[in-house]
Amino acid sequence: MAEHIEQAQRDSYIDVIKGIGIFSIVIGHASWDIQVGSNTIHIGAFVYLYHLAIFFFCTGYLYKDVVDDYWKFVAKKLRGLYRPFIIYSFLYMLCRNLFIDMGILQGDKYTGGMWLITFTNVLTFNSIAELLSAFWFLPVLFFAICFYAAINYLTRNFSPYFKHGGRVLCYLLIGIAGLFTVDQKYGLLYNLQISYLMVPVIALGHYFALYKEILKKIVNVFGLVISFAILVFVIESNVGIIELINFMIINKLLFYPVTLCGIWFCLCLGKVICRSSWLEKAFSIAGRMSLDIMALHFLSFKLVDYVACHVLGNTEFMNTFPHTFVRLWPVYYIVGMVIPICMKKLEERVVTNVKGKIYSLISSYDKEIN
């Protein structure tokens, strides 16, 4: 019952923001530079300025500071992220050799020991990469929210002044630790250096939720124009890019200001999108299914490549990752979103029908017994 109430009270605006985030991930993976006449649009570098941080911000926005049992909270978060990680990883393992036979994936087939190694990696929350490359994000998100919740939990009994001041200090210190480890290219287990970086971003999301009535004054069309202009200036000035998995954060001084500007851009864009009911619904659906899109968009790209290469009669580069054709980016944008959503909807319908039949059989059996 509680789940139904939570679903009914779901914040559509935050789902739209998450929808912007996942669409930006698809854009970044489907295209890096787009040639328009004599102009080059650095679309990939642009969305990389915010496309992951916005999910941590949304996590902070939705965080409820009423954690009485920390380990119960950790178990709940682990269940929410680990279960889909396991399901998609095992499905991918089972289909991987088929993908190689189809010609859409490079590499050797799984045999003997590789099955055991991959199975062990999956069980220990380690991404198996390739068409599930984006799943490195899930353990990073899990540990980041655990760190954030631990800080809040350990300071819950402090006096108000020391509680809030101590929390902010901890957020800053762990963020500085993240900047240092990334700058030094220390690749920590589960990419924890990125989790450190994102704890202050989660905190920003939580504070935004607390003071949204005040802060919403800067979330408007004017803010959209200003934030967009700043992000474009960052890209065009060649000061650097943000690519967290490759230890690229522009530099230690600019990372958080640019990330904050990217989040501001998403918040303002979300407000504009919400003015259209059908756009709001579309992005809201994408936001709710962002994890499924993250899991399936690379496979969607390769299905396009499979069809296009066979139509053209040239399959030599069909297994190029993440996609084969540079100019098909509009198609990749669409299928990268639509196919995962359709597959998830189909899965939900099948599960609902199967459950209905099982309940019907059980009910009929009970009636026969009685």
XYZ file of C-alpha atoms in Angstrom:
370
model
C 0.000 0.000 0.000
C 2.828 2.364 0.913
C 4.401 1.808 -2.505
C 1.160 2.855 -4.231
C 0.966 6.012 -2.112
C 4.602 6.818 -2.887
C 3.934 6.299 -6.597
C 0.899 8.595 -6.477
C 2.894 11.296 -4.728
C 5.794 10.994 -7.131
C 7.281 14.327 -8.189
C 6.728 14.523 -11.948
C 9.156 17.446 -12.237
C 12.034 15.390 -10.841
C 11.133 12.542 -13.204
C 11.395 15.058 -16.052
C 14.833 16.142 -14.794
C 15.943 12.506 -14.710
C 14.502 12.147 -18.216
C 16.711 15.030 -19.349
C 19.646 13.272 -17.713
C 19.100 9.916 -19.394
C 18.414 11.518 -22.783
C 21.686 13.420 -22.367
C 23.482 10.128 -21.690
C 22.028 8.659 -24.884
C 23.051 11.798 -26.800
C 26.594 11.644 -25.435
C 26.984 7.994 -26.389
C 25.342 8.388 -29.813
C 27.278 11.451 -30.966
C 30.290 13.466 -29.899
C 30.529 16.114 -32.602
C 27.727 16.974 -35.017
C 28.595 18.676 -38.281
C 26.053 21.308 -39.362
C 27.300 22.921 -42.546
C 30.726 24.333 -41.767
C 30.021 24.395 -38.024
C 30.844 21.679 -35.527
C 28.545 21.273 -32.538
C 30.355 19.639 -29.622
C 27.191 18.036 -28.322
C 28.933 15.167 -26.536
C 31.251 17.396 -24.533
C 28.275 19.637 -23.699
C 26.056 16.948 -22.168
C 29.028 15.400 -20.361
C 29.217 18.574 -18.263
C 26.127 17.482 -16.319
C 24.649 14.200 -17.557
C 25.725 12.081 -14.579
C 25.775 14.726 -11.858
C 22.086 15.444 -12.399
C 21.175 11.927 -11.185
C 23.064 12.467 -7.932
C 21.314 15.816 -7.547
C 17.923 14.126 -8.005
C 18.918 11.473 -5.463
C 19.623 14.226 -2.944
C 16.372 15.977 -3.818
C 14.389 12.828 -3.035
C 16.376 11.945 0.101
C 14.318 11.912 3.301
C 16.410 12.832 6.338
C 14.559 10.459 8.650
C 16.933 7.487 8.666
C 16.549 5.732 12.040
C 18.182 2.463 10.987
C 21.201 3.127 8.781
C 21.799 -0.471 7.737
C 18.157 -0.923 6.831
C 18.528 2.154 4.621
C 21.671 0.682 3.020
C 19.882 -2.620 2.387
C 16.972 -0.802 0.747
C 19.289 1.165 -1.556
C 21.306 -1.940 -2.375
C 18.140 -3.831 -3.260
C 16.989 -1.006 -5.528
C 20.266 -0.865 -7.480
C 21.790 -4.339 -7.113
C 18.716 -6.275 -8.237
C 18.432 -4.618 -11.693
C 22.228 -4.757 -11.971
C 22.135 -8.524 -11.431
C 19.162 -9.117 -13.730
C 20.526 -7.144 -16.676
C 24.070 -8.462 -16.202
C 22.955 -12.100 -16.178
C 20.707 -11.570 -19.196
C 23.625 -9.977 -21.013
C 25.922 -12.854 -20.059
C 23.433 -15.343 -21.488
C 23.067 -13.377 -24.739
C 26.687 -12.289 -25.239
C 27.764 -15.208 -27.423
C 24.641 -14.668 -29.544
C 25.600 -11.011 -30.031
C 29.053 -12.106 -31.218
C 27.470 -14.582 -33.657
C 25.241 -11.762 -34.932
C 28.360 -9.680 -35.550
C 27.311 -6.707 -33.403
C 29.885 -7.303 -30.671
C 33.651 -7.707 -30.709
C 35.613 -10.141 -28.563
C 35.867 -13.829 -27.828
C 32.962 -15.988 -26.793
C 32.555 -16.953 -23.154
C 33.868 -20.411 -22.389
C 34.636 -22.277 -19.188
C 36.649 -20.011 -16.921
C 35.326 -16.791 -18.449
C 31.811 -17.702 -17.350
C 33.056 -18.115 -13.774
C 35.086 -14.886 -13.832
C 32.223 -12.853 -15.261
C 29.700 -14.452 -12.901
C 31.917 -13.555 -9.931
C 32.362 -9.983 -11.150
C 28.613 -9.558 -11.479
C 27.910 -10.967 -8.009
C 30.416 -8.510 -6.516
C 28.704 -5.511 -8.170
C 31.357 -5.052 -10.870
C 30.202 -4.015 -14.332
C 31.013 -6.399 -17.185
C 31.293 -3.442 -19.604
C 30.700 -3.803 -23.368
C 26.986 -3.247 -24.068
C 26.464 -2.695 -20.324
C 29.303 -0.177 -20.071
C 27.058 2.450 -18.479
C 26.423 0.196 -15.479
C 29.642 1.296 -13.766
C 27.410 4.152 -12.618
C 25.227 2.007 -10.320
C 27.785 1.063 -7.629
C 29.086 4.646 -7.728
C 25.580 5.944 -7.010
C 25.067 3.348 -4.286
C 28.229 4.231 -2.375
C 27.728 7.973 -2.817
C 24.268 7.901 -1.233
C 25.565 5.588 1.518
C 28.364 8.058 2.337
C 25.903 10.937 2.349
C 23.414 9.085 4.557
C 26.208 8.014 6.933
C 27.230 11.641 7.485
C 23.639 12.628 8.227
C 23.043 9.603 10.445
C 26.176 10.104 12.553
C 25.334 13.775 13.130
C 21.603 13.300 13.763
C 21.855 13.899 17.531
C 24.058 16.991 17.345
C 22.643 20.366 18.289
C 21.127 22.153 15.243
C 24.095 24.521 14.853
C 26.767 21.827 15.032
C 24.651 19.344 13.079
C 24.237 21.501 9.992
C 27.708 23.009 10.195
C 29.314 19.619 10.754
C 27.434 18.087 7.854
C 28.450 20.823 5.436
C 32.065 20.470 6.572
C 31.944 16.701 5.968
C 30.405 17.185 2.513
C 33.173 19.629 1.623
C 35.950 17.391 2.947
C 34.752 14.303 1.093
C 34.317 16.417 -2.062
C 37.896 17.675 -1.709
C 39.036 14.073 -1.282
C 37.237 13.276 -4.535
C 38.914 16.160 -6.356
C 42.322 15.024 -5.106
C 41.892 11.347 -6.002
C 40.556 12.130 -9.476
C 43.255 14.733 -10.103
C 45.905 12.192 -9.104
C 44.149 9.540 -11.229
C 43.724 7.166 -8.293
C 41.355 4.516 -9.612
C 39.692 3.266 -6.438
C 37.601 0.138 -6.057
C 34.097 0.625 -7.523
C 35.293 4.034 -8.791
C 34.837 5.404 -5.283
C 36.744 8.525 -6.290
C 33.611 9.510 -8.240
C 31.376 8.658 -5.281
C 33.443 11.077 -3.174
C 33.025 13.767 -5.820
C 29.272 13.342 -5.910
C 28.489 13.546 -2.183
C 28.383 17.392 -2.285
C 26.136 17.169 -5.358
C 23.706 14.941 -3.446
C 23.787 17.503 -0.636
C 22.983 20.284 -3.114
C 19.953 18.331 -4.292
C 18.717 17.906 -0.736
C 19.187 21.591 0.096
C 17.429 22.563 -3.123
C 14.421 20.481 -2.042
C 14.437 22.159 1.374
C 14.626 25.698 -0.023
C 12.934 25.216 -3.394
C 10.325 27.894 -2.715
C 13.152 30.437 -2.596
C 15.446 28.916 -5.224
C 12.705 28.337 -7.805
C 12.884 32.071 -8.561
C 16.084 31.457 -10.550
C 14.681 28.384 -12.328
C 13.129 29.961 -15.412
C 13.699 30.727 -19.091
C 16.177 33.470 -18.251
C 18.158 30.994 -16.148
C 18.031 28.515 -19.035
C 19.575 31.052 -21.426
C 22.264 32.122 -18.955
C 23.260 28.585 -17.934
C 23.286 27.402 -21.552
C 25.521 30.321 -22.543
C 27.950 29.560 -19.711
C 28.163 25.872 -20.633
C 28.729 26.694 -24.306
C 31.444 29.158 -23.288
C 33.153 26.439 -21.226
C 33.138 24.073 -24.214
C 34.262 26.667 -26.753
C 37.035 28.030 -24.518
C 38.765 24.620 -24.550
C 39.537 24.698 -20.823
C 38.743 20.989 -20.655
C 35.854 18.547 -20.457
C 34.210 16.416 -17.799
C 34.465 12.662 -18.295
C 34.475 11.177 -14.826
C 35.308 7.581 -15.695
C 38.488 8.839 -17.412
C 39.530 11.161 -14.548
C 38.653 14.312 -16.492
C 37.072 17.116 -14.417
C 38.310 20.233 -16.307
C 40.327 21.197 -13.220
C 39.960 21.201 -9.436
C 38.655 24.782 -9.291
C 36.096 24.653 -12.098
C 34.557 21.213 -11.621
C 31.919 22.104 -9.049
C 30.979 25.533 -10.506
C 30.530 24.017 -13.981
C 28.643 21.031 -12.571
C 26.350 23.388 -10.654
C 25.740 25.384 -13.830
C 24.872 22.167 -15.677
C 22.371 21.240 -12.978
C 20.871 24.739 -13.160
C 20.516 24.259 -16.922
C 18.639 20.967 -16.401
C 16.341 22.462 -13.766
C 15.450 25.379 -16.033
C 15.004 23.139 -19.070
C 12.758 20.897 -16.989
C 10.505 23.848 -16.163
C 10.219 24.711 -19.847
C 9.439 21.101 -20.764
C 6.705 20.948 -18.114
C 4.824 23.702 -19.943
C 3.901 21.087 -22.557
C 1.808 18.228 -21.169
C 2.948 15.707 -23.777
C 6.628 16.636 -23.416
C 6.296 16.430 -19.649
C 4.741 12.985 -19.940
C 7.406 11.755 -22.383
C 10.355 12.940 -20.285
C 8.668 11.771 -17.090
C 8.335 8.249 -18.502
C 11.981 8.350 -19.585
C 12.985 9.502 -16.114
C 11.110 6.675 -14.413
C 12.719 4.166 -16.771
C 16.170 5.771 -16.792
C 17.866 2.670 -15.397
C 16.379 0.480 -18.127
C 17.412 2.975 -20.809
C 20.898 3.020 -19.318
C 21.004 -0.762 -19.590
C 19.602 -1.128 -23.105
C 20.563 1.918 -25.174
C 23.871 0.476 -26.408
C 22.087 -2.695 -27.525
C 19.508 -0.500 -29.277
C 22.311 1.263 -31.181
C 23.721 -2.073 -32.317
C 20.325 -3.320 -33.487
C 20.162 -0.257 -35.748
C 23.660 -1.078 -36.994
C 22.646 -4.689 -37.642
C 19.723 -3.630 -39.825
C 21.572 -0.800 -41.596
C 24.678 -2.869 -42.357
C 22.657 -5.718 -43.828
C 20.561 -3.315 -45.897
C 23.762 -1.735 -47.246
C 25.374 -5.137 -47.763
C 28.515 -4.271 -45.773
C 28.950 -5.790 -42.315
C 32.708 -5.219 -41.969
C 32.360 -2.568 -39.257
C 29.077 -3.743 -37.768
C 30.715 -4.609 -34.430
C 32.193 -1.129 -33.916
C 31.371 0.177 -30.435
C 29.298 2.099 -29.448
C 27.845 2.441 -32.950
C 28.877 2.105 -36.593
C 27.464 5.159 -38.359
C 28.364 8.738 -37.440
C 25.539 10.326 -39.431
C 22.768 8.187 -37.979
C 22.824 10.063 -34.671
C 19.147 11.170 -34.976
C 18.135 7.519 -35.337
C 20.324 6.496 -32.397
C 18.756 9.246 -30.279
C 15.269 7.912 -30.977
C 15.873 4.166 -30.734
C 18.176 4.622 -27.730
C 15.158 5.928 -25.846
C 12.177 4.231 -27.503
C 13.368 0.614 -27.706
C 14.311 0.361 -23.990
C 11.011 1.968 -22.957
C 9.018 -0.390 -25.198
C 10.952 -3.412 -23.916
C 10.319 -2.366 -20.318
C 6.613 -1.800 -21.001
C 6.406 -5.226 -22.650
C 8.182 -6.840 -19.711
C 5.796 -5.177 -17.243
C 2.785 -6.383 -19.226
C 4.094 -9.952 -19.425
C 4.876 -10.021 -15.697
C 1.430 -8.626 -14.862
C -0.296 -11.229 -17.050
C 1.765 -14.091 -15.609
C 1.052 -12.960 -12.043
C -2.638 -12.675 -12.875
C -2.740 -16.221 -14.227
C -0.847 -17.565 -11.214
C -3.207 -15.836 -8.777
C -6.174 -17.124 -10.796
C -4.877 -20.703 -10.649
C -4.237 -20.436 -6.910
C -7.710 -19.004 -6.343
C -9.323 -21.786 -8.401
C -7.333 -24.419 -6.516
C -8.426 -22.974 -3.142
C -12.071 -23.031 -4.230
C -11.795 -26.678 -5.294
C -10.292 -27.621 -1.929
C -12.947 -25.735 0.005
